[in-house]
Amino acid sequence: MSRVHVHRIARTAATRNHDEPLVDRLHGWITTVDHKRLGLLYIGYAFCSCSSGHGAAAMRIQLIGPRYNVVSPQVFNRLFTMHGTTMIFFVVMPLVFGFANYLVPS
């Protein structure tokens, strides 16, 4: 195989994904079975879940001062428990499994 032919094949493979419509590229990412893409999807999901401040802001505001009453102690305990559980199951576990999926050799 000539050098020009190899370069032409590499160039068409590199530009092939950019010529596809966005819907086809998204469909390819969603329905993939490639372990590297799945790992990246897990990691992206973990970072998106990490950025949602569903109760952490209320807890931090509550802890500004000793008698700063934004929520009652019972609600604070519930928020603390929900925040910890949510972070473990929606951030830490997908992040760990995402890195494991990405780094596993195929």
JSON list of C-alpha atoms in Angstrom, two decimals:
[
{"chain": "A", "resi": 1, "resn": "MET", "atom": "CA", "xyz": [0.00, 0.00, 0.00]},
{"chain": "A", "resi": 2, "resn": "SER", "atom": "CA", "xyz": [1.43, 3.34, -0.97]},
{"chain": "A", "resi": 3, "resn": "ARG", "atom": "CA", "xyz": [2.04, 6.15, 1.45]},
{"chain": "A", "resi": 4, "resn": "VAL", "atom": "CA", "xyz": [-0.45, 8.43, -0.29]},
{"chain": "A", "resi": 5, "resn": "HIS", "atom": "CA", "xyz": [-3.16, 5.78, -0.06]},
{"chain": "A", "resi": 6, "resn": "VAL", "atom": "CA", "xyz": [-2.62, 5.35, 3.70]},
{"chain": "A", "resi": 7, "resn": "HIS", "atom": "CA", "xyz": [-2.73, 9.12, 4.19]},
{"chain": "A", "resi": 8, "resn": "ARG", "atom": "CA", "xyz": [-5.98, 9.34, 2.19]},
{"chain": "A", "resi": 9, "resn": "ILE", "atom": "CA", "xyz": [-7.58, 6.58, 4.29]},
{"chain": "A", "resi": 10, "resn": "ALA", "atom": "CA", "xyz": [-6.54, 8.28, 7.53]},
{"chain": "A", "resi": 11, "resn": "ARG", "atom": "CA", "xyz": [-7.82, 11.64, 6.32]},
{"chain": "A", "resi": 12, "resn": "THR", "atom": "CA", "xyz": [-11.23, 10.25, 5.30]},
{"chain": "A", "resi": 13, "resn": "ALA", "atom": "CA", "xyz": [-11.55, 8.40, 8.62]},
{"chain": "A", "resi": 14, "resn": "ALA", "atom": "CA", "xyz": [-10.73, 11.59, 10.53]},
{"chain": "A", "resi": 15, "resn": "THR", "atom": "CA", "xyz": [-13.19, 13.75, 8.63]},
{"chain": "A", "resi": 16, "resn": "ARG", "atom": "CA", "xyz": [-15.94, 11.16, 8.44]},
{"chain": "A", "resi": 17, "resn": "ASN", "atom": "CA", "xyz": [-17.35, 11.95, 11.90]},
{"chain": "A", "resi": 18, "resn": "HIS", "atom": "CA", "xyz": [-17.49, 15.68, 11.20]},
{"chain": "A", "resi": 19, "resn": "ASP", "atom": "CA", "xyz": [-19.51, 15.17, 8.03]},
{"chain": "A", "resi": 20, "resn": "GLU", "atom": "CA", "xyz": [-22.24, 13.21, 9.82]},
{"chain": "A", "resi": 21, "resn": "PRO", "atom": "CA", "xyz": [-25.28, 15.11, 11.12]},
{"chain": "A", "resi": 22, "resn": "LEU", "atom": "CA", "xyz": [-25.40, 15.86, 14.83]},
{"chain": "A", "resi": 23, "resn": "VAL", "atom": "CA", "xyz": [-28.32, 13.50, 15.39]},
{"chain": "A", "resi": 24, "resn": "ASP", "atom": "CA", "xyz": [-26.36, 10.58, 13.94]},
{"chain": "A", "resi": 25, "resn": "ARG", "atom": "CA", "xyz": [-23.32, 11.38, 16.07]},
{"chain": "A", "resi": 26, "resn": "LEU", "atom": "CA", "xyz": [-25.46, 11.59, 19.24]},
{"chain": "A", "resi": 27, "resn": "HIS", "atom": "CA", "xyz": [-27.18, 8.34, 18.34]},
{"chain": "A", "resi": 28, "resn": "GLY", "atom": "CA", "xyz": [-23.76, 6.76, 17.91]},
{"chain": "A", "resi": 29, "resn": "TRP", "atom": "CA", "xyz": [-22.71, 7.92, 21.38]},
{"chain": "A", "resi": 30, "resn": "ILE", "atom": "CA", "xyz": [-25.93, 6.81, 23.06]},
{"chain": "A", "resi": 31, "resn": "THR", "atom": "CA", "xyz": [-26.07, 3.35, 21.48]},
{"chain": "A", "resi": 32, "resn": "THR", "atom": "CA", "xyz": [-22.36, 2.58, 21.70]},
{"chain": "A", "resi": 33, "resn": "VAL", "atom": "CA", "xyz": [-20.84, -0.59, 23.09]},
{"chain": "A", "resi": 34, "resn": "ASP", "atom": "CA", "xyz": [-17.28, 0.78, 23.03]},
{"chain": "A", "resi": 35, "resn": "HIS", "atom": "CA", "xyz": [-15.86, 0.65, 26.55]},
{"chain": "A", "resi": 36, "resn": "LYS", "atom": "CA", "xyz": [-13.96, 3.93, 26.19]},
{"chain": "A", "resi": 37, "resn": "ARG", "atom": "CA", "xyz": [-17.05, 5.83, 25.09]},
{"chain": "A", "resi": 38, "resn": "LEU", "atom": "CA", "xyz": [-19.09, 4.25, 27.88]},
{"chain": "A", "resi": 39, "resn": "GLY", "atom": "CA", "xyz": [-16.43, 5.28, 30.38]},
{"chain": "A", "resi": 40, "resn": "LEU", "atom": "CA", "xyz": [-16.54, 8.85, 29.12]},
{"chain": "A", "resi": 41, "resn": "LEU", "atom": "CA", "xyz": [-20.34, 8.85, 29.36]},
{"chain": "A", "resi": 42, "resn": "TYR", "atom": "CA", "xyz": [-20.14, 7.64, 32.98]},
{"chain": "A", "resi": 43, "resn": "ILE", "atom": "CA", "xyz": [-17.56, 10.31, 33.83]},
{"chain": "A", "resi": 44, "resn": "GLY", "atom": "CA", "xyz": [-19.63, 13.04, 32.14]},
{"chain": "A", "resi": 45, "resn": "TYR", "atom": "CA", "xyz": [-22.72, 11.94, 34.04]},
{"chain": "A", "resi": 46, "resn": "ALA", "atom": "CA", "xyz": [-20.79, 12.03, 37.32]},
{"chain": "A", "resi": 47, "resn": "PHE", "atom": "CA", "xyz": [-19.58, 15.59, 36.69]},
{"chain": "A", "resi": 48, "resn": "CYS", "atom": "CA", "xyz": [-23.07, 16.73, 35.71]},
{"chain": "A", "resi": 49, "resn": "SER", "atom": "CA", "xyz": [-24.51, 15.18, 38.86]},
{"chain": "A", "resi": 50, "resn": "CYS", "atom": "CA", "xyz": [-21.78, 16.77, 40.95]},
{"chain": "A", "resi": 51, "resn": "SER", "atom": "CA", "xyz": [-22.68, 20.24, 39.75]},
{"chain": "A", "resi": 52, "resn": "SER", "atom": "CA", "xyz": [-26.29, 20.00, 40.93]},
{"chain": "A", "resi": 53, "resn": "GLY", "atom": "CA", "xyz": [-26.50, 21.68, 44.34]},
{"chain": "A", "resi": 54, "resn": "HIS", "atom": "CA", "xyz": [-29.77, 20.17, 45.49]},
{"chain": "A", "resi": 55, "resn": "GLY", "atom": "CA", "xyz": [-29.31, 20.73, 49.21]},
{"chain": "A", "resi": 56, "resn": "ALA", "atom": "CA", "xyz": [-25.68, 21.59, 49.76]},
{"chain": "A", "resi": 57, "resn": "ALA", "atom": "CA", "xyz": [-26.35, 25.32, 49.49]},
{"chain": "A", "resi": 58, "resn": "ALA", "atom": "CA", "xyz": [-28.97, 25.22, 52.25]},
{"chain": "A", "resi": 59, "resn": "MET", "atom": "CA", "xyz": [-26.61, 23.26, 54.49]},
{"chain": "A", "resi": 60, "resn": "ARG", "atom": "CA", "xyz": [-23.76, 25.71, 53.89]},
{"chain": "A", "resi": 61, "resn": "ILE", "atom": "CA", "xyz": [-25.99, 28.70, 54.59]},
{"chain": "A", "resi": 62, "resn": "GLN", "atom": "CA", "xyz": [-27.14, 27.00, 57.79]},
{"chain": "A", "resi": 63, "resn": "LEU", "atom": "CA", "xyz": [-23.52, 26.59, 58.90]},
{"chain": "A", "resi": 64, "resn": "ILE", "atom": "CA", "xyz": [-22.55, 30.26, 58.42]},
{"chain": "A", "resi": 65, "resn": "GLY", "atom": "CA", "xyz": [-23.13, 31.10, 62.06]},
{"chain": "A", "resi": 66, "resn": "PRO", "atom": "CA", "xyz": [-23.96, 29.33, 65.33]},
{"chain": "A", "resi": 67, "resn": "ARG", "atom": "CA", "xyz": [-27.59, 30.52, 65.50]},
{"chain": "A", "resi": 68, "resn": "TYR", "atom": "CA", "xyz": [-28.32, 30.98, 61.81]},
{"chain": "A", "resi": 69, "resn": "ASN", "atom": "CA", "xyz": [-31.68, 29.18, 61.43]},
{"chain": "A", "resi": 70, "resn": "VAL", "atom": "CA", "xyz": [-32.45, 28.53, 57.77]},
{"chain": "A", "resi": 71, "resn": "VAL", "atom": "CA", "xyz": [-33.79, 25.03, 58.33]},
{"chain": "A", "resi": 72, "resn": "SER", "atom": "CA", "xyz": [-34.69, 23.10, 61.45]},
{"chain": "A", "resi": 73, "resn": "PRO", "atom": "CA", "xyz": [-32.24, 20.55, 62.90]},
{"chain": "A", "resi": 74, "resn": "GLN", "atom": "CA", "xyz": [-34.40, 17.68, 61.64]},
{"chain": "A", "resi": 75, "resn": "VAL", "atom": "CA", "xyz": [-34.44, 19.08, 58.09]},
{"chain": "A", "resi": 76, "resn": "PHE", "atom": "CA", "xyz": [-30.69, 19.67, 58.26]},
{"chain": "A", "resi": 77, "resn": "ASN", "atom": "CA", "xyz": [-30.14, 16.02, 59.22]},
{"chain": "A", "resi": 78, "resn": "ARG", "atom": "CA", "xyz": [-32.35, 14.89, 56.34]},
{"chain": "A", "resi": 79, "resn": "LEU", "atom": "CA", "xyz": [-30.53, 17.17, 53.89]},
{"chain": "A", "resi": 80, "resn": "PHE", "atom": "CA", "xyz": [-27.16, 15.90, 55.14]},
{"chain": "A", "resi": 81, "resn": "THR", "atom": "CA", "xyz": [-28.21, 12.27, 54.71]},
{"chain": "A", "resi": 82, "resn": "MET", "atom": "CA", "xyz": [-29.73, 12.85, 51.27]},
{"chain": "A", "resi": 83, "resn": "HIS", "atom": "CA", "xyz": [-26.69, 14.81, 50.12]},
{"chain": "A", "resi": 84, "resn": "GLY", "atom": "CA", "xyz": [-24.30, 12.06, 51.21]},
{"chain": "A", "resi": 85, "resn": "THR", "atom": "CA", "xyz": [-26.37, 9.30, 49.65]},
{"chain": "A", "resi": 86, "resn": "THR", "atom": "CA", "xyz": [-26.85, 11.20, 46.43]},
{"chain": "A", "resi": 87, "resn": "MET", "atom": "CA", "xyz": [-23.16, 12.01, 46.12]},
{"chain": "A", "resi": 88, "resn": "ILE", "atom": "CA", "xyz": [-22.15, 8.40, 46.66]},
{"chain": "A", "resi": 89, "resn": "PHE", "atom": "CA", "xyz": [-24.63, 6.86, 44.22]},
{"chain": "A", "resi": 90, "resn": "PHE", "atom": "CA", "xyz": [-24.75, 9.59, 41.55]},
{"chain": "A", "resi": 91, "resn": "VAL", "atom": "CA", "xyz": [-21.19, 10.95, 41.62]},
{"chain": "A", "resi": 92, "resn": "VAL", "atom": "CA", "xyz": [-18.63, 8.65, 43.23]},
{"chain": "A", "resi": 93, "resn": "MET", "atom": "CA", "xyz": [-19.84, 5.31, 41.87]},
{"chain": "A", "resi": 94, "resn": "PRO", "atom": "CA", "xyz": [-20.30, 6.48, 38.24]},
{"chain": "A", "resi": 95, "resn": "LEU", "atom": "CA", "xyz": [-16.91, 8.20, 38.41]},
{"chain": "A", "resi": 96, "resn": "VAL", "atom": "CA", "xyz": [-15.16, 5.06, 39.67]},
{"chain": "A", "resi": 97, "resn": "PHE", "atom": "CA", "xyz": [-16.94, 2.81, 37.17]},
{"chain": "A", "resi": 98, "resn": "GLY", "atom": "CA", "xyz": [-16.31, 5.33, 34.40]},
{"chain": "A", "resi": 99, "resn": "PHE", "atom": "CA", "xyz": [-12.56, 5.32, 35.02]},
{"chain": "A", "resi": 100, "resn": "ALA", "atom": "CA", "xyz": [-12.57, 1.54, 35.35]},
{"chain": "A", "resi": 101, "resn": "ASN", "atom": "CA", "xyz": [-14.49, 1.20, 32.08]},
{"chain": "A", "resi": 102, "resn": "TYR", "atom": "CA", "xyz": [-12.21, 3.65, 30.31]},
{"chain": "A", "resi": 103, "resn": "LEU", "atom": "CA", "xyz": [-8.96, 2.08, 31.49]},
{"chain": "A", "resi": 104, "resn": "VAL", "atom": "CA", "xyz": [-9.85, -1.57, 30.86]},
{"chain": "A", "resi": 105, "resn": "PRO", "atom": "CA", "xyz": [-7.97, -2.77, 27.80]},
{"chain": "A", "resi": 106, "resn": "SER", "atom": "CA", "xyz": [-10.15, -4.10, 25.01]}
]
